Amino acid sequence: MKELHFKDNFWSPDITSTPGYDSIIQHLNDGKRTCKEIEDFMKARASIEEKYAKDLLSLSKKVCGHNEMNTLKRSLDVFKLQTENVSLSHLQLAQAMRDEAKKMEEFREKQKEMRKKVEQQMDALHKQRATQYKKTMDSKKSYEQKCRDKEEAEQAMNRSASSNNTKQQEKLFAKAQQAKMAADEADRIYNHNVSVLGQIREDWLKEHVKACEAFEKQEVERIGTTRNIVWTHLNQLSQQCVTSDELYEDVRKSLEQCDIQEDIEHFINLRRTGDKPPAPILYENFYSNQRASVAPGRPGPPGPVGGRRGPLPTPRNAESDVAYSVIHDPGYSVIRY
C-alpha cells in the first residue's frame, strides 16, 4: 500500500484559501500542546517522587527497635538503612524524571523555532499570493471593461460611416482609437499580472510542498520523541521497583539471619539474675508461736544476737499438753485452773 504524505493530501482548489495548510498547523499546535502536557505531567510526577522520598527519608530516621538487641536488632538496623536507601533512590528517580521533562521542553522549543521560520515564509507567500490574485482580478475586470468600451467605440464609428458628417466621424474614429489603446494597455497589464500570479503560484506550490515535508518530518520526530520519552519514563519506574526490591531483599536476608533462640539466649546471658527460685512461704500460726515462748520448764531456743526472734518452732498439739489449747479447742481459755 502506498504511503500517505502531507504534501499529497492538503491542497485546495481555491487558490486564495488555505484549509489544508491550516489543518496541518492546527494538528501541529495540538501536538505541541501534547508535548507540554507530558512535560508538565512528568514534572508533577517528579515532585511527587521527591516529596515521597523526603518523607521516607524522615521516616527512616525515626526510632525503630532502639531497645532491641542481637540478631533482630541487626535486622531492624538493616531495615532502617535500606528504607533510607529507598528514599535516596526515589530522589534520584525524581531528578531523572526532571531530566526527561527538560528534554521534552528543549525538543518542543526546537520544533517551535523550526516551525516559526517555515510559517513566516508561508504566511508571506500567502499574503503575496492573495495580493497578486486581487490585483490580477482587478486588472481582468479593467481589461474586460476596456474591451467593451473599444467594441462600443468601433460600433459607433462604423454606424457613422454612412453619415456625411466628417467631423463626427473623425471624433468617433479618435475615440475608437483611444479605446483600442486603452484596451491594449489593459490587456498588457492583465496579461502581466496573470504571469506574475502564475510565478507566485509556482513559488507557493514549491514552498507548500517543502512546508508539508518539513511539518511531516517534525510530526514524525514529535511522535517518536514522545513515545521514547514515555518509554524511558516507564523504564525508570520499573527500574525503581527493581532497585527497591533489591534493597528490600537485603532486609529479608537479614531477617533470615534473625535467630529467635539465639536472641532469647542472648537476653538471658545479658540480663540473668539467678538460677534458684525463692523458698516457699510456710504457714505461721500465731498462737503456736506464742505458746512455745512461755511454756514452763521449756525454755525457748536462744534467740539470735541482738534480741531478734529465731525461726518459728514447729507447733505440737499433743494430748498431754494441758497448759494451752489451740484456737480450735472448744474449751480454750487464757485462765488456768
Short mmCIF file of C-alpha atoms in Angstrom, two decimals:
data_model
loop_
_atom_site.label_atom_id
_atom_site.label_comp_id
_atom_site.label_asym_id
_atom_site.label_seq_id
_atom_site.Cartn_x
_atom_site.Cartn_y
_atom_site.Cartn_z
CA MET A 1 0.00 0.00 0.00
CA LYS A 2 1.23 3.44 -0.93
CA GLU A 3 2.26 5.62 1.98
CA LEU A 4 0.31 8.82 2.55
CA HIS A 5 2.11 12.12 2.98
CA PHE A 6 1.13 15.67 3.90
CA LYS A 7 2.27 17.09 0.57
CA ASP A 8 -0.23 14.94 -1.36
CA ASN A 9 -3.32 15.40 0.77
CA PHE A 10 -3.68 19.01 1.93
CA TRP A 11 -4.48 21.06 -1.16
CA SER A 12 -7.49 23.21 -2.03
CA PRO A 13 -9.00 24.05 -5.44
CA ASP A 14 -9.33 27.69 -4.40
CA ILE A 15 -6.02 29.47 -4.90
CA THR A 16 -6.81 32.06 -2.22
CA SER A 17 -7.87 29.64 0.55
CA THR A 18 -5.62 27.61 2.84
CA PRO A 19 -7.79 24.94 4.53
CA GLY A 20 -5.21 22.20 4.01
CA TYR A 21 -2.33 24.27 5.36
CA ASP A 22 -4.48 25.47 8.27
CA SER A 23 -5.40 21.88 9.08
CA ILE A 24 -1.73 20.91 9.30
CA ILE A 25 -0.92 23.91 11.50
CA GLN A 26 -3.82 23.07 13.82
CA HIS A 27 -2.59 19.49 14.11
CA LEU A 28 0.95 20.64 14.90
CA ASN A 29 -0.40 23.00 17.55
CA ASP A 30 -2.29 20.11 19.11
CA GLY A 31 0.92 18.06 19.07
CA LYS A 32 2.82 20.90 20.73
CA ARG A 33 0.14 21.03 23.42
CA THR A 34 0.51 17.27 23.96
CA CYS A 35 4.26 17.68 24.45
CA LYS A 36 3.63 20.42 27.01
CA GLU A 37 1.09 18.25 28.84
CA ILE A 38 3.52 15.32 29.02
CA GLU A 39 6.26 17.67 30.18
CA ASP A 40 4.01 19.04 32.95
CA PHE A 41 2.90 15.52 33.87
CA MET A 42 6.48 14.33 34.32
CA LYS A 43 7.41 17.40 36.34
CA ALA A 44 4.43 16.80 38.62
CA ARG A 45 5.35 13.12 38.98
CA ALA A 46 8.93 14.14 39.82
CA SER A 47 7.61 16.46 42.55
CA ILE A 48 5.54 13.62 43.98
CA GLU A 49 8.56 11.30 43.96
CA GLU A 50 10.68 13.97 45.62
CA LYS A 51 8.12 14.60 48.37
CA TYR A 52 7.72 10.86 48.91
CA ALA A 53 11.49 10.45 49.08
CA LYS A 54 11.85 13.22 51.66
CA ASP A 55 9.02 11.83 53.78
CA LEU A 56 10.53 8.36 53.54
CA LEU A 57 13.94 9.70 54.49
CA SER A 58 12.43 11.44 57.52
CA LEU A 59 10.66 8.21 58.46
CA SER A 60 13.90 6.23 58.25
CA LYS A 61 15.41 8.50 60.91
CA LYS A 62 12.72 7.68 63.44
CA VAL A 63 13.41 5.32 66.34
CA CYS A 64 12.56 1.75 65.43
CA GLY A 65 13.67 -1.05 67.72
CA HIS A 66 16.01 1.12 69.77
CA ASN A 67 15.80 -1.21 72.78
CA GLU A 68 16.04 -4.38 70.71
CA MET A 69 19.19 -6.50 70.80
CA ASN A 70 21.26 -9.07 68.97
CA THR A 71 20.11 -10.55 65.61
CA LEU A 72 16.70 -8.86 65.49
CA LYS A 73 18.36 -5.51 66.24
CA ARG A 74 20.74 -6.07 63.33
CA SER A 75 17.78 -6.85 61.07
CA LEU A 76 15.92 -3.73 62.17
CA ASP A 77 19.05 -1.64 61.57
CA VAL A 78 19.25 -3.04 58.03
CA PHE A 79 15.54 -2.33 57.64
CA LYS A 80 16.03 1.35 58.54
CA LEU A 81 19.18 1.64 56.42
CA GLN A 82 17.52 0.20 53.33
CA THR A 83 14.46 2.36 53.88
CA GLU A 84 16.82 5.33 53.75
CA ASN A 85 18.42 3.93 50.58
CA VAL A 86 14.98 3.50 49.01
CA SER A 87 14.25 7.16 49.75
CA LEU A 88 17.54 8.18 48.12
CA SER A 89 16.74 6.08 45.07
CA HIS A 90 13.40 7.91 44.78
CA LEU A 91 15.26 11.22 44.92
CA GLN A 92 17.42 10.01 42.05
CA LEU A 93 14.28 8.94 40.19
CA ALA A 94 12.76 12.40 40.68
CA GLN A 95 15.87 14.03 39.19
CA ALA A 96 15.87 11.58 36.27
CA MET A 97 12.24 12.45 35.56
CA ARG A 98 13.06 16.15 35.60
CA ASP A 99 15.87 15.50 33.14
CA GLU A 100 13.43 13.76 30.78
CA ALA A 101 10.95 16.60 31.17
CA LYS A 102 13.77 19.02 30.31
CA LYS A 103 14.50 17.04 27.16
CA MET A 104 10.86 17.33 26.16
CA GLU A 105 10.92 21.06 26.81
CA GLU A 106 14.06 21.53 24.72
CA PHE A 107 12.60 19.40 21.92
CA ARG A 108 9.38 21.41 21.99
CA GLU A 109 11.27 24.72 21.81
CA LYS A 110 13.45 23.41 18.98
CA GLN A 111 10.41 22.43 16.93
CA LYS A 112 8.79 25.76 17.73
CA GLU A 113 11.74 27.68 16.25
CA MET A 114 11.86 25.48 13.15
CA ARG A 115 8.14 25.85 12.57
CA LYS A 116 8.29 29.59 13.09
CA LYS A 117 10.68 30.04 10.15
CA VAL A 118 8.55 27.91 7.82
CA GLU A 119 5.31 29.55 8.92
CA GLN A 120 6.72 33.06 8.44
CA GLN A 121 7.81 32.21 4.92
CA MET A 122 4.46 30.57 4.09
CA ASP A 123 2.49 33.47 5.57
CA ALA A 124 4.45 35.91 3.41
CA LEU A 125 3.74 33.81 0.32
CA HIS A 126 0.05 33.58 1.21
CA LYS A 127 -0.21 37.36 1.54
CA GLN A 128 1.74 37.91 -1.69
CA ARG A 129 -0.43 35.37 -3.48
CA ALA A 130 -3.65 36.94 -2.20
CA THR A 131 -2.47 40.46 -3.10
CA GLN A 132 -1.42 39.43 -6.58
CA TYR A 133 -4.61 37.47 -7.15
CA LYS A 134 -6.70 40.52 -6.25
CA LYS A 135 -4.55 42.70 -8.45
CA THR A 136 -4.91 40.24 -11.31
CA MET A 137 -8.68 40.01 -10.94
CA ASP A 138 -8.94 43.82 -10.84
CA SER A 139 -6.83 44.10 -13.97
CA LYS A 140 -9.03 41.45 -15.61
CA LYS A 141 -12.15 43.47 -14.86
CA SER A 142 -10.46 46.58 -16.18
CA TYR A 143 -9.33 44.73 -19.28
CA GLU A 144 -12.83 43.37 -19.96
CA GLN A 145 -14.34 46.80 -19.47
CA LYS A 146 -11.79 48.39 -21.80
CA CYS A 147 -12.56 45.76 -24.42
CA ARG A 148 -16.28 46.52 -24.19
CA ASP A 149 -15.51 50.23 -24.46
CA LYS A 150 -13.42 49.54 -27.54
CA GLU A 151 -16.20 47.50 -29.16
CA GLU A 152 -18.76 50.19 -28.48
CA ALA A 153 -16.46 52.85 -29.93
CA GLU A 154 -15.84 50.77 -33.06
CA GLN A 155 -19.50 50.06 -33.48
CA ALA A 156 -20.34 53.77 -33.17
CA MET A 157 -17.64 54.59 -35.70
CA ASN A 158 -18.99 52.01 -38.14
CA ARG A 159 -22.53 53.32 -37.79
CA SER A 160 -21.38 56.84 -38.63
CA ALA A 161 -19.53 55.67 -41.76
CA SER A 162 -22.60 56.30 -43.91
CA SER A 163 -23.02 59.77 -42.47
CA ASN A 164 -21.78 62.88 -44.31
CA ASN A 165 -20.70 64.49 -41.06
CA THR A 166 -16.95 64.21 -41.43
CA LYS A 167 -16.24 65.96 -38.17
CA GLN A 168 -18.39 63.50 -36.27
CA GLN A 169 -16.68 60.58 -38.00
CA GLU A 170 -13.28 61.88 -37.08
CA LYS A 171 -14.36 62.30 -33.47
CA LEU A 172 -15.71 58.75 -33.32
CA PHE A 173 -12.61 57.43 -35.02
CA ALA A 174 -10.37 59.15 -32.45
CA LYS A 175 -12.48 57.78 -29.64
CA ALA A 176 -12.27 54.29 -31.10
CA GLN A 177 -8.52 54.57 -31.42
CA GLN A 178 -8.24 55.79 -27.83
CA ALA A 179 -10.44 52.94 -26.64
CA LYS A 180 -8.32 50.47 -28.59
CA MET A 181 -5.15 51.77 -26.98
CA ALA A 182 -6.71 51.61 -23.52
CA ALA A 183 -7.87 48.07 -24.18
CA ASP A 184 -4.42 47.06 -25.39
CA GLU A 185 -2.84 48.60 -22.28
CA ALA A 186 -5.37 46.85 -20.04
CA ASP A 187 -4.66 43.62 -21.88
CA ARG A 188 -0.95 44.07 -21.32
CA ILE A 189 -1.41 44.81 -17.60
CA TYR A 190 -3.82 41.93 -17.18
CA ASN A 191 -1.53 39.55 -19.02
CA HIS A 192 1.42 40.74 -16.93
CA ASN A 193 -0.48 40.27 -13.69
CA VAL A 194 -1.55 36.77 -14.73
CA SER A 195 2.08 35.98 -15.49
CA VAL A 196 3.22 37.33 -12.09
CA LEU A 197 0.45 35.42 -10.33
CA GLY A 198 1.49 32.29 -12.16
CA GLN A 199 5.06 32.71 -10.96
CA ILE A 200 3.91 33.39 -7.42
CA ARG A 201 1.69 30.32 -7.61
CA GLU A 202 4.63 28.19 -8.74
CA ASP A 203 6.76 29.52 -5.89
CA TRP A 204 3.93 28.89 -3.44
CA LEU A 205 3.41 25.34 -4.70
CA LYS A 206 7.07 24.53 -4.19
CA GLU A 207 7.14 26.13 -0.74
CA HIS A 208 3.91 24.42 0.23
CA VAL A 209 5.43 21.05 -0.65
CA LYS A 210 8.58 21.94 1.32
CA ALA A 211 6.48 23.11 4.26
CA CYS A 212 4.43 19.90 4.21
CA GLU A 213 7.59 17.82 4.14
CA ALA A 214 9.12 19.83 6.98
CA PHE A 215 5.94 19.64 9.05
CA GLU A 216 5.57 15.93 8.40
CA LYS A 217 9.19 15.38 9.43
CA GLN A 218 8.54 17.36 12.62
CA GLU A 219 5.45 15.30 13.32
CA VAL A 220 7.39 12.07 12.84
CA GLU A 221 10.07 13.35 15.24
CA ARG A 222 7.46 14.53 17.75
CA ILE A 223 5.62 11.21 17.85
CA GLY A 224 8.90 9.29 18.04
CA THR A 225 10.36 11.54 20.73
CA THR A 226 7.16 11.49 22.78
CA ARG A 227 6.97 7.72 22.57
CA ASN A 228 10.63 7.32 23.56
CA ILE A 229 10.38 9.72 26.50
CA VAL A 230 7.28 7.97 27.86
CA TRP A 231 9.02 4.62 27.32
CA THR A 232 12.06 5.87 29.24
CA HIS A 233 9.77 7.18 31.96
CA LEU A 234 8.22 3.73 32.38
CA ASN A 235 11.66 2.11 32.38
CA GLN A 236 12.66 4.46 35.18
CA LEU A 237 9.61 3.43 37.19
CA SER A 238 10.31 -0.25 36.54
CA GLN A 239 13.95 0.18 37.50
CA GLN A 240 12.87 1.90 40.68
CA CYS A 241 10.77 -1.15 41.53
CA VAL A 242 13.76 -3.41 40.85
CA THR A 243 16.05 -1.19 42.93
CA SER A 244 13.57 -1.09 45.80
CA ASP A 245 13.14 -4.85 45.64
CA GLU A 246 16.92 -5.36 45.75
CA LEU A 247 17.18 -3.10 48.79
CA TYR A 248 14.28 -4.84 50.48
CA GLU A 249 15.87 -8.19 49.65
CA ASP A 250 18.79 -7.20 51.86
CA VAL A 251 16.31 -6.70 54.68
CA ARG A 252 14.76 -10.11 54.01
CA LYS A 253 18.19 -11.74 54.03
CA SER A 254 18.96 -10.04 57.32
CA LEU A 255 15.67 -11.28 58.73
CA GLU A 256 16.59 -14.80 57.63
CA GLN A 257 19.65 -14.49 59.86
CA CYS A 258 17.47 -13.44 62.79
CA ASP A 259 17.64 -16.45 65.18
CA ILE A 260 14.84 -16.44 67.72
CA GLN A 261 16.55 -18.89 70.10
CA GLU A 262 19.82 -17.04 69.82
CA ASP A 263 18.12 -13.77 70.75
CA ILE A 264 16.42 -15.46 73.70
CA GLU A 265 19.73 -16.86 74.95
CA HIS A 266 21.48 -13.55 74.33
CA PHE A 267 18.97 -11.76 76.54
CA ILE A 268 19.28 -14.43 79.24
CA ASN A 269 23.06 -14.22 79.28
CA LEU A 270 22.98 -10.43 79.35
CA ARG A 271 20.31 -9.89 81.98
CA ARG A 272 20.20 -13.06 84.09
CA THR A 273 19.66 -12.55 87.87
CA GLY A 274 19.84 -16.08 89.28
CA ASP A 275 19.02 -19.68 88.70
CA LYS A 276 17.26 -20.60 92.00
CA PRO A 277 13.66 -19.75 92.85
CA PRO A 278 12.68 -18.28 96.23
CA ALA A 279 11.83 -20.67 99.13
CA PRO A 280 8.14 -21.40 99.67
CA ILE A 281 6.29 -19.27 102.17
CA LEU A 282 5.14 -21.54 105.08
CA TYR A 283 2.11 -21.11 107.26
CA GLU A 284 2.89 -19.43 110.61
CA ASN A 285 0.36 -20.00 113.42
CA PHE A 286 0.42 -17.01 115.70
CA TYR A 287 -0.74 -18.85 118.84
CA SER A 288 1.50 -21.78 118.40
CA ASN A 289 4.39 -19.42 118.26
CA GLN A 290 3.25 -17.62 121.45
CA ARG A 291 2.67 -20.89 123.37
CA ALA A 292 6.12 -22.17 122.63
CA SER A 293 7.71 -19.00 124.01
CA VAL A 294 6.06 -19.13 127.59
CA ALA A 295 5.69 -22.86 128.40
CA PRO A 296 7.27 -23.64 131.93
CA GLY A 297 10.28 -25.86 132.01
CA ARG A 298 10.57 -25.40 128.31
CA PRO A 299 12.87 -22.56 127.63
CA GLY A 300 12.76 -21.48 124.06
CA PRO A 301 15.73 -21.72 121.88
CA PRO A 302 18.24 -18.98 122.33
CA GLY A 303 17.46 -16.01 120.16
CA PRO A 304 19.91 -14.53 117.73
CA VAL A 305 22.31 -11.83 118.72
CA GLY A 306 20.59 -8.52 119.15
CA GLY A 307 17.38 -9.95 120.62
CA ARG A 308 15.81 -10.88 117.27
CA ARG A 309 13.40 -13.75 117.07
CA GLY A 310 14.69 -17.04 115.91
CA PRO A 311 12.99 -19.31 113.45
CA LEU A 312 9.38 -20.23 114.16
CA PRO A 313 9.16 -23.53 116.22
CA THR A 314 7.05 -26.32 114.92
CA PRO A 315 3.78 -26.37 116.86
CA ARG A 316 2.97 -29.50 118.88
CA ASN A 317 -0.58 -30.47 119.68
CA ALA A 318 -0.01 -33.45 121.98
CA GLU A 319 -2.96 -34.53 124.18
CA SER A 320 -0.80 -34.34 127.41
CA ASP A 321 -0.14 -30.67 126.90
CA VAL A 322 -2.86 -29.05 129.07
CA ALA A 323 -1.24 -25.68 129.62
CA TYR A 324 -2.61 -24.27 126.39
CA SER A 325 -5.05 -25.24 123.70
CA VAL A 326 -5.04 -24.34 120.15
CA ILE A 327 -7.67 -21.97 118.96
CA HIS A 328 -9.64 -24.81 117.55
CA ASP A 329 -10.28 -26.37 121.03
CA PRO A 330 -13.80 -25.55 122.34
CA GLY A 331 -12.55 -25.29 125.97
CA TYR A 332 -9.87 -22.80 125.24
CA SER A 333 -9.25 -20.14 127.92
CA VAL A 334 -6.41 -17.94 128.95
CA ILE A 335 -7.28 -18.60 132.68
CA ARG A 336 -5.50 -21.59 134.15
CA TYR A 337 -7.30 -23.73 136.72
#
